[in-house]
């Protein structure tokens, strides 16, 4: 099938590769313009651009997809369908109307749950034990289009967003190929979403990563593993920023007030809400390397009941 592919992040790459491997005619790939990246702020291509060039595909990087000249160019490809995976711009109705079979989107949740930019992160942060991928037809709303296919997968109790994302990316790629085949054959019936059951997964902000130690340990653990790599989970220690990379739920209860540290031999425990506790497995103090909780204990020698998260004047 003749297609146009729109995508930007690493999550989109398996779908693009699957389309090419399955023999689809990808007439063009649209992705975000190169952006400054890293400490050196060197211009860097998106993962999709790198993959498209490796696959020998034509790449276009418009600043604004809704501009008339871009719409006209897309119309000239005469694609039977378009595929969108994390493109990063709202698709206007003028483009939605172009392909006869519509625009298919690979979304990393079981819609209508977790509509928005960060479905994987929020699903884990909210303690979900099951998630999945939805193939939907794009309409003018935010992830509100009709559902074509869905597939579920469990979320492990300690699985992070960095673990789950590639699993969902490959699941979505396989499901999209099936959806295209079924759609072209006329064997698929789009199902409208139940908007009353919708939940949102908004783009993450740095402040979302601030740890609220009054929450139960399980809730904090979920946010730590969900908010990787951005914004991460963080607190303060002796007035300095402390990044919390990995945690573990423990059996200890009623060890102290929420946010207080409780060194126990080689383990660094912190009291949380509802008389629960969490072990800090990997942390990183501002300006320092990422270390184990035991190494932090040996280097910083925190005192019992020393508090995390206190604001400095």
PDB file of C-alpha atoms in Angstrom:
ATOM      1  CA  UNK A   1       0.000   0.000   0.000  1.00  0.00           C
ATOM      2  CA  UNK A   2       1.243   3.496  -0.763  1.00  0.00           C
ATOM      3  CA  UNK A   3       1.715   5.336   2.532  1.00  0.00           C
ATOM      4  CA  UNK A   4       3.070   8.492   4.108  1.00  0.00           C
ATOM      5  CA  UNK A   5       4.634   8.089   7.567  1.00  0.00           C
ATOM      6  CA  UNK A   6       4.708  10.833  10.208  1.00  0.00           C
ATOM      7  CA  UNK A   7       6.739  10.256  13.354  1.00  0.00           C
ATOM      8  CA  UNK A   8       9.615  11.552  15.458  1.00  0.00           C
ATOM      9  CA  UNK A   9      10.665   9.570  18.599  1.00  0.00           C
ATOM     10  CA  UNK A  10      12.395   6.231  19.066  1.00  0.00           C
ATOM     11  CA  UNK A  11       8.978   4.712  19.835  1.00  0.00           C
ATOM     12  CA  UNK A  12       7.984   5.269  16.175  1.00  0.00           C
ATOM     13  CA  UNK A  13      10.992   3.525  14.612  1.00  0.00           C
ATOM     14  CA  UNK A  14       9.781  -0.112  14.903  1.00  0.00           C
ATOM     15  CA  UNK A  15       6.560   0.809  13.080  1.00  0.00           C
ATOM     16  CA  UNK A  16       8.449   2.471  10.224  1.00  0.00           C
ATOM     17  CA  UNK A  17      10.802  -0.509   9.947  1.00  0.00           C
ATOM     18  CA  UNK A  18       7.865  -2.940   9.983  1.00  0.00           C
ATOM     19  CA  UNK A  19       6.096  -1.071   7.175  1.00  0.00           C
ATOM     20  CA  UNK A  20       9.161  -1.249   4.956  1.00  0.00           C
ATOM     21  CA  UNK A  21       9.866  -4.897   5.823  1.00  0.00           C
ATOM     22  CA  UNK A  22       6.249  -5.797   4.975  1.00  0.00           C
ATOM     23  CA  UNK A  23       6.655  -4.321   1.491  1.00  0.00           C
ATOM     24  CA  UNK A  24       4.548  -1.192   1.859  1.00  0.00           C
ATOM     25  CA  UNK A  25       5.454   1.730  -0.411  1.00  0.00           C
ATOM     26  CA  UNK A  26       6.426   4.499   2.007  1.00  0.00           C
ATOM     27  CA  UNK A  27       6.387   7.492  -0.328  1.00  0.00           C
ATOM     28  CA  UNK A  28       7.635   9.970   2.268  1.00  0.00           C
ATOM     29  CA  UNK A  29       8.557  10.311   5.927  1.00  0.00           C
ATOM     30  CA  UNK A  30       7.707  13.497   7.816  1.00  0.00           C
ATOM     31  CA  UNK A  31       9.494  14.187  11.089  1.00  0.00           C
ATOM     32  CA  UNK A  32      10.335  17.165  13.278  1.00  0.00           C
ATOM     33  CA  UNK A  33      13.188  19.485  12.243  1.00  0.00           C
ATOM     34  CA  UNK A  34      16.633  18.820  13.687  1.00  0.00           C
ATOM     35  CA  UNK A  35      16.956  20.300  17.186  1.00  0.00           C
ATOM     36  CA  UNK A  36      19.857  21.262  19.487  1.00  0.00           C
ATOM     37  CA  UNK A  37      20.664  18.419  21.861  1.00  0.00           C
ATOM     38  CA  UNK A  38      22.935  17.728  24.801  1.00  0.00           C
ATOM     39  CA  UNK A  39      25.366  19.960  26.633  1.00  0.00           C
ATOM     40  CA  UNK A  40      26.996  21.066  23.400  1.00  0.00           C
ATOM     41  CA  UNK A  41      23.623  21.914  21.870  1.00  0.00           C
ATOM     42  CA  UNK A  42      24.668  20.313  18.596  1.00  0.00           C
ATOM     43  CA  UNK A  43      21.919  19.923  15.996  1.00  0.00           C
ATOM     44  CA  UNK A  44      20.596  16.359  16.108  1.00  0.00           C
ATOM     45  CA  UNK A  45      18.259  14.412  13.846  1.00  0.00           C
ATOM     46  CA  UNK A  46      15.212  12.647  15.269  1.00  0.00           C
ATOM     47  CA  UNK A  47      15.354   8.843  15.635  1.00  0.00           C
ATOM     48  CA  UNK A  48      12.790   8.569  12.819  1.00  0.00           C
ATOM     49  CA  UNK A  49      14.899  10.673  10.469  1.00  0.00           C
ATOM     50  CA  UNK A  50      17.933   8.510  11.168  1.00  0.00           C
ATOM     51  CA  UNK A  51      15.907   5.349  10.526  1.00  0.00           C
ATOM     52  CA  UNK A  52      14.326   6.745   7.342  1.00  0.00           C
ATOM     53  CA  UNK A  53      17.710   7.691   5.872  1.00  0.00           C
ATOM     54  CA  UNK A  54      19.062   4.251   6.740  1.00  0.00           C
ATOM     55  CA  UNK A  55      16.076   2.714   4.939  1.00  0.00           C
ATOM     56  CA  UNK A  56      16.566   4.942   1.889  1.00  0.00           C
ATOM     57  CA  UNK A  57      13.313   6.854   2.329  1.00  0.00           C
ATOM     58  CA  UNK A  58      12.595  10.475   1.401  1.00  0.00           C
ATOM     59  CA  UNK A  59      12.532  12.711   4.495  1.00  0.00           C
ATOM     60  CA  UNK A  60      10.642  15.995   4.930  1.00  0.00           C
ATOM     61  CA  UNK A  61      10.917  18.206   8.034  1.00  0.00           C
ATOM     62  CA  UNK A  62       8.392  21.054   7.850  1.00  0.00           C
ATOM     63  CA  UNK A  63       8.300  23.510  10.733  1.00  0.00           C
ATOM     64  CA  UNK A  64       4.492  23.638  10.490  1.00  0.00           C
ATOM     65  CA  UNK A  65       2.598  20.807   8.861  1.00  0.00           C
ATOM     66  CA  UNK A  66      -0.561  22.871   8.423  1.00  0.00           C
ATOM     67  CA  UNK A  67       1.037  25.303   5.955  1.00  0.00           C
ATOM     68  CA  UNK A  68      -0.674  25.182   2.538  1.00  0.00           C
ATOM     69  CA  UNK A  69       2.487  24.229   0.673  1.00  0.00           C
ATOM     70  CA  UNK A  70       2.990  21.225   2.978  1.00  0.00           C
ATOM     71  CA  UNK A  71      -0.617  20.109   2.567  1.00  0.00           C
ATOM     72  CA  UNK A  72      -0.219  20.415  -1.195  1.00  0.00           C
ATOM     73  CA  UNK A  73       2.965  18.357  -1.127  1.00  0.00           C
ATOM     74  CA  UNK A  74       1.271  15.642   0.917  1.00  0.00           C
ATOM     75  CA  UNK A  75      -1.638  15.551  -1.511  1.00  0.00           C
ATOM     76  CA  UNK A  76       0.831  15.012  -4.342  1.00  0.00           C
ATOM     77  CA  UNK A  77       2.045  11.735  -2.826  1.00  0.00           C
ATOM     78  CA  UNK A  78      -1.432  10.232  -3.423  1.00  0.00           C
ATOM     79  CA  UNK A  79      -1.080   7.940  -0.418  1.00  0.00           C
ATOM     80  CA  UNK A  80      -3.873   5.489   0.249  1.00  0.00           C
ATOM     81  CA  UNK A  81      -3.358   5.936   4.009  1.00  0.00           C
ATOM     82  CA  UNK A  82      -1.079   7.789   6.375  1.00  0.00           C
ATOM     83  CA  UNK A  83       0.477   6.519   9.587  1.00  0.00           C
ATOM     84  CA  UNK A  84       1.227   8.738  12.595  1.00  0.00           C
ATOM     85  CA  UNK A  85       3.351   7.675  15.570  1.00  0.00           C
ATOM     86  CA  UNK A  86       4.335  10.450  17.968  1.00  0.00           C
ATOM     87  CA  UNK A  87       4.796  13.038  15.249  1.00  0.00           C
ATOM     88  CA  UNK A  88       4.668  16.025  17.596  1.00  0.00           C
ATOM     89  CA  UNK A  89       2.276  18.343  15.748  1.00  0.00           C
ATOM     90  CA  UNK A  90      -1.512  18.452  15.546  1.00  0.00           C
ATOM     91  CA  UNK A  91      -2.722  17.079  12.220  1.00  0.00           C
ATOM     92  CA  UNK A  92      -5.183  19.562  10.638  1.00  0.00           C
ATOM     93  CA  UNK A  93      -8.436  18.524   8.997  1.00  0.00           C
ATOM     94  CA  UNK A  94      -7.026  19.525   5.594  1.00  0.00           C
ATOM     95  CA  UNK A  95      -4.570  16.619   5.897  1.00  0.00           C
ATOM     96  CA  UNK A  96      -6.945  14.221   7.638  1.00  0.00           C
ATOM     97  CA  UNK A  97      -9.187  14.446   4.571  1.00  0.00           C
ATOM     98  CA  UNK A  98      -6.426  13.511   2.086  1.00  0.00           C
ATOM     99  CA  UNK A  99      -5.964   9.710   2.217  1.00  0.00           C
ATOM    100  CA  UNK A 100      -8.946   7.528   1.180  1.00  0.00           C
ATOM    101  CA  UNK A 101      -8.378   5.076   4.063  1.00  0.00           C
ATOM    102  CA  UNK A 102      -7.673   7.833   6.572  1.00  0.00           C
ATOM    103  CA  UNK A 103      -4.795   8.405   8.979  1.00  0.00           C
ATOM    104  CA  UNK A 104      -3.925   5.607  11.398  1.00  0.00           C
ATOM    105  CA  UNK A 105      -2.309   6.369  14.732  1.00  0.00           C
ATOM    106  CA  UNK A 106      -0.352   4.014  16.992  1.00  0.00           C
ATOM    107  CA  UNK A 107      -1.159   5.103  20.552  1.00  0.00           C
ATOM    108  CA  UNK A 108       0.506   3.537  23.593  1.00  0.00           C
ATOM    109  CA  UNK A 109      -2.558   2.980  25.778  1.00  0.00           C
ATOM    110  CA  UNK A 110      -5.913   1.241  25.779  1.00  0.00           C
ATOM    111  CA  UNK A 111      -7.981   4.193  24.647  1.00  0.00           C
ATOM    112  CA  UNK A 112      -9.996   6.007  25.845  1.00  0.00           C
ATOM    113  CA  UNK A 113      -7.687   5.736  28.877  1.00  0.00           C
ATOM    114  CA  UNK A 114      -4.558   7.883  28.848  1.00  0.00           C
ATOM    115  CA  UNK A 115      -5.170  10.218  25.955  1.00  0.00           C
ATOM    116  CA  UNK A 116      -2.281  12.609  25.447  1.00  0.00           C
ATOM    117  CA  UNK A 117       1.472  12.896  25.157  1.00  0.00           C
ATOM    118  CA  UNK A 118       2.705  10.621  27.971  1.00  0.00           C
ATOM    119  CA  UNK A 119       0.474   7.521  28.208  1.00  0.00           C
ATOM    120  CA  UNK A 120       3.250   5.085  29.132  1.00  0.00           C
ATOM    121  CA  UNK A 121       4.621   7.244  31.934  1.00  0.00           C
ATOM    122  CA  UNK A 122       1.256   8.042  33.496  1.00  0.00           C
ATOM    123  CA  UNK A 123      -0.003   4.461  33.290  1.00  0.00           C
ATOM    124  CA  UNK A 124       2.971   3.264  35.344  1.00  0.00           C
ATOM    125  CA  UNK A 125       2.898   6.274  37.673  1.00  0.00           C
ATOM    126  CA  UNK A 126      -0.760   5.595  38.428  1.00  0.00           C
ATOM    127  CA  UNK A 127      -0.058   1.969  39.298  1.00  0.00           C
ATOM    128  CA  UNK A 128      -1.756   0.317  36.337  1.00  0.00           C
ATOM    129  CA  UNK A 129      -1.026  -3.400  35.998  1.00  0.00           C
ATOM    130  CA  UNK A 130      -2.266  -3.703  32.405  1.00  0.00           C
ATOM    131  CA  UNK A 131      -1.805  -1.426  29.424  1.00  0.00           C
ATOM    132  CA  UNK A 132      -1.583  -1.890  25.681  1.00  0.00           C
ATOM    133  CA  UNK A 133      -1.642  -0.315  22.248  1.00  0.00           C
ATOM    134  CA  UNK A 134      -4.520   1.145  20.259  1.00  0.00           C
ATOM    135  CA  UNK A 135      -4.646   1.628  16.498  1.00  0.00           C
ATOM    136  CA  UNK A 136      -7.131   4.407  15.855  1.00  0.00           C
ATOM    137  CA  UNK A 137      -8.232   6.612  12.978  1.00  0.00           C
ATOM    138  CA  UNK A 138      -7.227  10.189  13.635  1.00  0.00           C
ATOM    139  CA  UNK A 139      -9.901  12.858  13.837  1.00  0.00           C
ATOM    140  CA  UNK A 140      -9.680  16.520  14.855  1.00  0.00           C
ATOM    141  CA  UNK A 141      -9.677  15.777  18.610  1.00  0.00           C
ATOM    142  CA  UNK A 142      -6.935  14.718  21.029  1.00  0.00           C
ATOM    143  CA  UNK A 143      -6.767  10.935  20.627  1.00  0.00           C
ATOM    144  CA  UNK A 144     -10.558  10.808  20.221  1.00  0.00           C
ATOM    145  CA  UNK A 145     -10.759   8.912  16.925  1.00  0.00           C
ATOM    146  CA  UNK A 146     -12.471   5.579  16.287  1.00  0.00           C
ATOM    147  CA  UNK A 147     -10.665   2.443  17.451  1.00  0.00           C
ATOM    148  CA  UNK A 148      -9.584  -0.088  14.826  1.00  0.00           C
ATOM    149  CA  UNK A 149      -7.626  -2.616  16.903  1.00  0.00           C
ATOM    150  CA  UNK A 150      -6.294  -2.990  20.439  1.00  0.00           C
ATOM    151  CA  UNK A 151      -3.853  -5.345  22.166  1.00  0.00           C
ATOM    152  CA  UNK A 152      -3.177  -5.686  25.897  1.00  0.00           C
ATOM    153  CA  UNK A 153       0.029  -6.429  27.802  1.00  0.00           C
ATOM    154  CA  UNK A 154       0.770  -6.636  31.538  1.00  0.00           C
ATOM    155  CA  UNK A 155       2.968  -4.127  33.360  1.00  0.00           C
ATOM    156  CA  UNK A 156       5.476  -5.751  35.696  1.00  0.00           C
ATOM    157  CA  UNK A 157       5.526  -4.555  39.332  1.00  0.00           C
ATOM    158  CA  UNK A 158       9.016  -3.064  38.917  1.00  0.00           C
ATOM    159  CA  UNK A 159       8.903  -2.338  35.171  1.00  0.00           C
ATOM    160  CA  UNK A 160       9.907   1.201  34.230  1.00  0.00           C
ATOM    161  CA  UNK A 161       8.784   3.346  31.336  1.00  0.00           C
ATOM    162  CA  UNK A 162      12.176   2.667  29.733  1.00  0.00           C
ATOM    163  CA  UNK A 163      11.417  -1.065  29.898  1.00  0.00           C
ATOM    164  CA  UNK A 164       7.807  -0.841  28.764  1.00  0.00           C
ATOM    165  CA  UNK A 165       8.198   1.622  25.893  1.00  0.00           C
ATOM    166  CA  UNK A 166      10.118  -0.671  23.496  1.00  0.00           C
ATOM    167  CA  UNK A 167       7.739  -3.542  24.237  1.00  0.00           C
ATOM    168  CA  UNK A 168       4.758  -1.391  23.327  1.00  0.00           C
ATOM    169  CA  UNK A 169       6.548  -0.008  20.266  1.00  0.00           C
ATOM    170  CA  UNK A 170       7.004  -3.473  18.775  1.00  0.00           C
ATOM    171  CA  UNK A 171       3.496  -4.544  19.766  1.00  0.00           C
ATOM    172  CA  UNK A 172       2.138  -1.423  18.052  1.00  0.00           C
ATOM    173  CA  UNK A 173       4.139  -2.101  14.905  1.00  0.00           C
ATOM    174  CA  UNK A 174       2.691  -5.591  14.561  1.00  0.00           C
ATOM    175  CA  UNK A 175      -0.819  -4.383  15.296  1.00  0.00           C
ATOM    176  CA  UNK A 176      -0.585  -1.592  12.720  1.00  0.00           C
ATOM    177  CA  UNK A 177       0.340  -4.033   9.938  1.00  0.00           C
ATOM    178  CA  UNK A 178      -2.715  -6.089  10.854  1.00  0.00           C
ATOM    179  CA  UNK A 179      -4.923  -2.986  10.889  1.00  0.00           C
ATOM    180  CA  UNK A 180      -3.761  -1.888   7.431  1.00  0.00           C
ATOM    181  CA  UNK A 181      -4.438  -5.325   5.997  1.00  0.00           C
ATOM    182  CA  UNK A 182      -7.880  -5.560   7.555  1.00  0.00           C
ATOM    183  CA  UNK A 183      -8.777  -1.991   6.600  1.00  0.00           C
ATOM    184  CA  UNK A 184      -7.783  -2.448   2.965  1.00  0.00           C
ATOM    185  CA  UNK A 185      -9.798  -5.676   2.780  1.00  0.00           C
ATOM    186  CA  UNK A 186     -12.839  -4.012   4.326  1.00  0.00           C
ATOM    187  CA  UNK A 187     -12.888  -6.473   7.219  1.00  0.00           C
ATOM    188  CA  UNK A 188     -12.545  -3.966  10.036  1.00  0.00           C
ATOM    189  CA  UNK A 189     -15.323  -1.965  11.659  1.00  0.00           C
ATOM    190  CA  UNK A 190     -14.183   1.219  13.446  1.00  0.00           C
ATOM    191  CA  UNK A 191     -15.544   1.471  16.998  1.00  0.00           C
ATOM    192  CA  UNK A 192     -16.272   4.916  18.496  1.00  0.00           C
ATOM    193  CA  UNK A 193     -14.629   5.609  21.839  1.00  0.00           C
ATOM    194  CA  UNK A 194     -16.668   5.990  24.990  1.00  0.00           C
ATOM    195  CA  UNK A 195     -15.671   9.544  25.844  1.00  0.00           C
ATOM    196  CA  UNK A 196     -17.147   9.279  29.346  1.00  0.00           C
ATOM    197  CA  UNK A 197     -14.412   6.779  30.226  1.00  0.00           C
ATOM    198  CA  UNK A 198     -11.577   8.970  28.955  1.00  0.00           C
ATOM    199  CA  UNK A 199      -8.576   9.844  31.111  1.00  0.00           C
ATOM    200  CA  UNK A 200      -5.688  12.135  30.252  1.00  0.00           C
ATOM    201  CA  UNK A 201      -1.918  11.663  30.123  1.00  0.00           C
ATOM    202  CA  UNK A 202      -0.654  15.239  29.732  1.00  0.00           C
ATOM    203  CA  UNK A 203       2.889  16.155  28.785  1.00  0.00           C
ATOM    204  CA  UNK A 204       5.173  15.880  31.793  1.00  0.00           C
ATOM    205  CA  UNK A 205       6.618  18.911  33.560  1.00  0.00           C
ATOM    206  CA  UNK A 206       9.706  19.062  35.764  1.00  0.00           C
ATOM    207  CA  UNK A 207       7.536  19.695  38.826  1.00  0.00           C
ATOM    208  CA  UNK A 208       5.746  16.361  38.265  1.00  0.00           C
ATOM    209  CA  UNK A 209       8.978  14.675  39.335  1.00  0.00           C
ATOM    210  CA  UNK A 210       9.091  16.265  42.798  1.00  0.00           C
ATOM    211  CA  UNK A 211       8.535  13.495  45.345  1.00  0.00           C
ATOM    212  CA  UNK A 212       5.753  14.009  47.860  1.00  0.00           C
ATOM    213  CA  UNK A 213       6.866  11.854  50.771  1.00  0.00           C
ATOM    214  CA  UNK A 214       3.384  11.998  52.324  1.00  0.00           C
ATOM    215  CA  UNK A 215       2.209   9.604  49.609  1.00  0.00           C
ATOM    216  CA  UNK A 216       2.274   5.849  50.307  1.00  0.00           C
ATOM    217  CA  UNK A 217       5.518   4.086  49.377  1.00  0.00           C
ATOM    218  CA  UNK A 218       3.788   2.142  46.573  1.00  0.00           C
ATOM    219  CA  UNK A 219       2.599   5.371  44.936  1.00  0.00           C
ATOM    220  CA  UNK A 220       6.064   6.939  45.129  1.00  0.00           C
ATOM    221  CA  UNK A 221       7.667   3.769  43.741  1.00  0.00           C
ATOM    222  CA  UNK A 222       5.250   3.849  40.819  1.00  0.00           C
ATOM    223  CA  UNK A 223       6.110   7.455  40.011  1.00  0.00           C
ATOM    224  CA  UNK A 224       9.850   6.775  40.247  1.00  0.00           C
ATOM    225  CA  UNK A 225       9.645   3.991  37.667  1.00  0.00           C
ATOM    226  CA  UNK A 226       7.095   5.821  35.517  1.00  0.00           C
ATOM    227  CA  UNK A 227       8.830   9.176  35.207  1.00  0.00           C
ATOM    228  CA  UNK A 228      11.946   7.906  33.446  1.00  0.00           C
ATOM    229  CA  UNK A 229      13.826   9.365  31.705  1.00  0.00           C
ATOM    230  CA  UNK A 230      11.990  12.707  32.082  1.00  0.00           C
ATOM    231  CA  UNK A 231      11.401  14.421  34.441  1.00  0.00           C
ATOM    232  CA  UNK A 232      12.751  11.735  36.729  1.00  0.00           C
ATOM    233  CA  UNK A 233      11.909  11.706  40.428  1.00  0.00           C
ATOM    234  CA  UNK A 234      13.678  14.101  42.741  1.00  0.00           C
ATOM    235  CA  UNK A 235      13.814  15.598  46.187  1.00  0.00           C
ATOM    236  CA  UNK A 236      16.317  17.636  48.203  1.00  0.00           C
ATOM    237  CA  UNK A 237      18.981  16.552  50.691  1.00  0.00           C
ATOM    238  CA  UNK A 238      20.775  19.145  52.823  1.00  0.00           C
ATOM    239  CA  UNK A 239      19.590  21.826  50.440  1.00  0.00           C
ATOM    240  CA  UNK A 240      20.872  20.070  47.313  1.00  0.00           C
ATOM    241  CA  UNK A 241      18.937  18.454  44.465  1.00  0.00           C
ATOM    242  CA  UNK A 242      18.789  14.664  44.876  1.00  0.00           C
ATOM    243  CA  UNK A 243      17.681  12.542  41.919  1.00  0.00           C
ATOM    244  CA  UNK A 244      16.078   9.240  42.902  1.00  0.00           C
ATOM    245  CA  UNK A 245      16.696   6.708  40.138  1.00  0.00           C
ATOM    246  CA  UNK A 246      15.578   3.405  41.627  1.00  0.00           C
ATOM    247  CA  UNK A 247      13.562   2.367  44.655  1.00  0.00           C
ATOM    248  CA  UNK A 248      12.234  -0.799  46.248  1.00  0.00           C
ATOM    249  CA  UNK A 249       9.176  -1.346  48.396  1.00  0.00           C
ATOM    250  CA  UNK A 250       9.967  -2.815  51.811  1.00  0.00           C
ATOM    251  CA  UNK A 251       8.071  -4.482  54.633  1.00  0.00           C
ATOM    252  CA  UNK A 252       9.140  -2.051  57.365  1.00  0.00           C
ATOM    253  CA  UNK A 253       6.317   0.118  58.703  1.00  0.00           C
ATOM    254  CA  UNK A 254       5.930   3.047  61.103  1.00  0.00           C
ATOM    255  CA  UNK A 255       9.630   3.894  61.008  1.00  0.00           C
ATOM    256  CA  UNK A 256       9.141   7.657  61.239  1.00  0.00           C
ATOM    257  CA  UNK A 257       7.600  10.804  59.832  1.00  0.00           C
ATOM    258  CA  UNK A 258       7.220  10.949  56.023  1.00  0.00           C
ATOM    259  CA  UNK A 259      10.432  12.075  54.337  1.00  0.00           C
ATOM    260  CA  UNK A 260      12.776  11.107  57.173  1.00  0.00           C
ATOM    261  CA  UNK A 261      15.815   8.939  56.453  1.00  0.00           C
ATOM    262  CA  UNK A 262      16.491   5.753  58.395  1.00  0.00           C
ATOM    263  CA  UNK A 263      19.876   4.156  57.650  1.00  0.00           C
ATOM    264  CA  UNK A 264      19.832   0.426  58.408  1.00  0.00           C
ATOM    265  CA  UNK A 265      23.204  -1.276  57.997  1.00  0.00           C
ATOM    266  CA  UNK A 266      23.686  -1.273  54.190  1.00  0.00           C
ATOM    267  CA  UNK A 267      20.181  -0.065  53.324  1.00  0.00           C
ATOM    268  CA  UNK A 268      18.906   3.488  52.994  1.00  0.00           C
ATOM    269  CA  UNK A 269      15.249   3.634  53.998  1.00  0.00           C
ATOM    270  CA  UNK A 270      12.944   6.636  53.878  1.00  0.00           C
ATOM    271  CA  UNK A 271       9.609   6.895  55.654  1.00  0.00           C
ATOM    272  CA  UNK A 272       6.550   7.534  53.486  1.00  0.00           C
ATOM    273  CA  UNK A 273       2.870   8.184  54.025  1.00  0.00           C
ATOM    274  CA  UNK A 274       0.439   5.743  55.625  1.00  0.00           C
ATOM    275  CA  UNK A 275       3.243   4.348  57.831  1.00  0.00           C
ATOM    276  CA  UNK A 276       5.008   2.809  54.827  1.00  0.00           C
ATOM    277  CA  UNK A 277       8.675   2.896  53.788  1.00  0.00           C
ATOM    278  CA  UNK A 278      10.805   2.775  50.665  1.00  0.00           C
ATOM    279  CA  UNK A 279      14.406   1.730  50.075  1.00  0.00           C
ATOM    280  CA  UNK A 280      16.467   4.075  47.905  1.00  0.00           C
ATOM    281  CA  UNK A 281      18.498   1.819  45.600  1.00  0.00           C
ATOM    282  CA  UNK A 282      20.139   4.393  43.321  1.00  0.00           C
ATOM    283  CA  UNK A 283      20.414   8.139  43.840  1.00  0.00           C
ATOM    284  CA  UNK A 284      22.390  11.046  42.434  1.00  0.00           C
ATOM    285  CA  UNK A 285      23.287  14.135  44.407  1.00  0.00           C
ATOM    286  CA  UNK A 286      23.586  17.403  42.521  1.00  0.00           C
ATOM    287  CA  UNK A 287      26.960  17.578  40.743  1.00  0.00           C
ATOM    288  CA  UNK A 288      27.851  13.987  41.673  1.00  0.00           C
ATOM    289  CA  UNK A 289      27.736  10.581  40.003  1.00  0.00           C
ATOM    290  CA  UNK A 290      24.825   8.184  40.236  1.00  0.00           C
ATOM    291  CA  UNK A 291      25.490   5.803  43.162  1.00  0.00           C
ATOM    292  CA  UNK A 292      23.858   2.986  45.095  1.00  0.00           C
ATOM    293  CA  UNK A 293      22.011   3.660  48.296  1.00  0.00           C
ATOM    294  CA  UNK A 294      24.815   1.934  50.200  1.00  0.00           C
ATOM    295  CA  UNK A 295      27.469   4.163  48.588  1.00  0.00           C
ATOM    296  CA  UNK A 296      25.371   7.225  49.448  1.00  0.00           C
ATOM    297  CA  UNK A 297      25.197   6.044  53.053  1.00  0.00           C
ATOM    298  CA  UNK A 298      28.967   5.656  53.231  1.00  0.00           C
ATOM    299  CA  UNK A 299      29.695   8.961  51.518  1.00  0.00           C
ATOM    300  CA  UNK A 300      27.109  11.284  53.065  1.00  0.00           C
ATOM    301  CA  UNK A 301      26.504   9.515  56.396  1.00  0.00           C
ATOM    302  CA  UNK A 302      22.913  10.724  56.808  1.00  0.00           C
ATOM    303  CA  UNK A 303      21.568  10.757  60.334  1.00  0.00           C
ATOM    304  CA  UNK A 304      18.446   8.936  61.466  1.00  0.00           C
ATOM    305  CA  UNK A 305      15.400  11.196  61.074  1.00  0.00           C
ATOM    306  CA  UNK A 306      17.287  13.572  58.756  1.00  0.00           C
ATOM    307  CA  UNK A 307      14.621  14.849  56.411  1.00  0.00           C
ATOM    308  CA  UNK A 308      14.409  14.816  52.608  1.00  0.00           C
ATOM    309  CA  UNK A 309      12.542  17.428  50.647  1.00  0.00           C
ATOM    310  CA  UNK A 310      12.957  20.390  52.958  1.00  0.00           C
ATOM    311  CA  UNK A 311      13.033  23.754  51.233  1.00  0.00           C
ATOM    312  CA  UNK A 312      16.015  26.021  51.733  1.00  0.00           C
ATOM    313  CA  UNK A 313      15.763  29.736  52.286  1.00  0.00           C
TER     314      UNK A 313
END
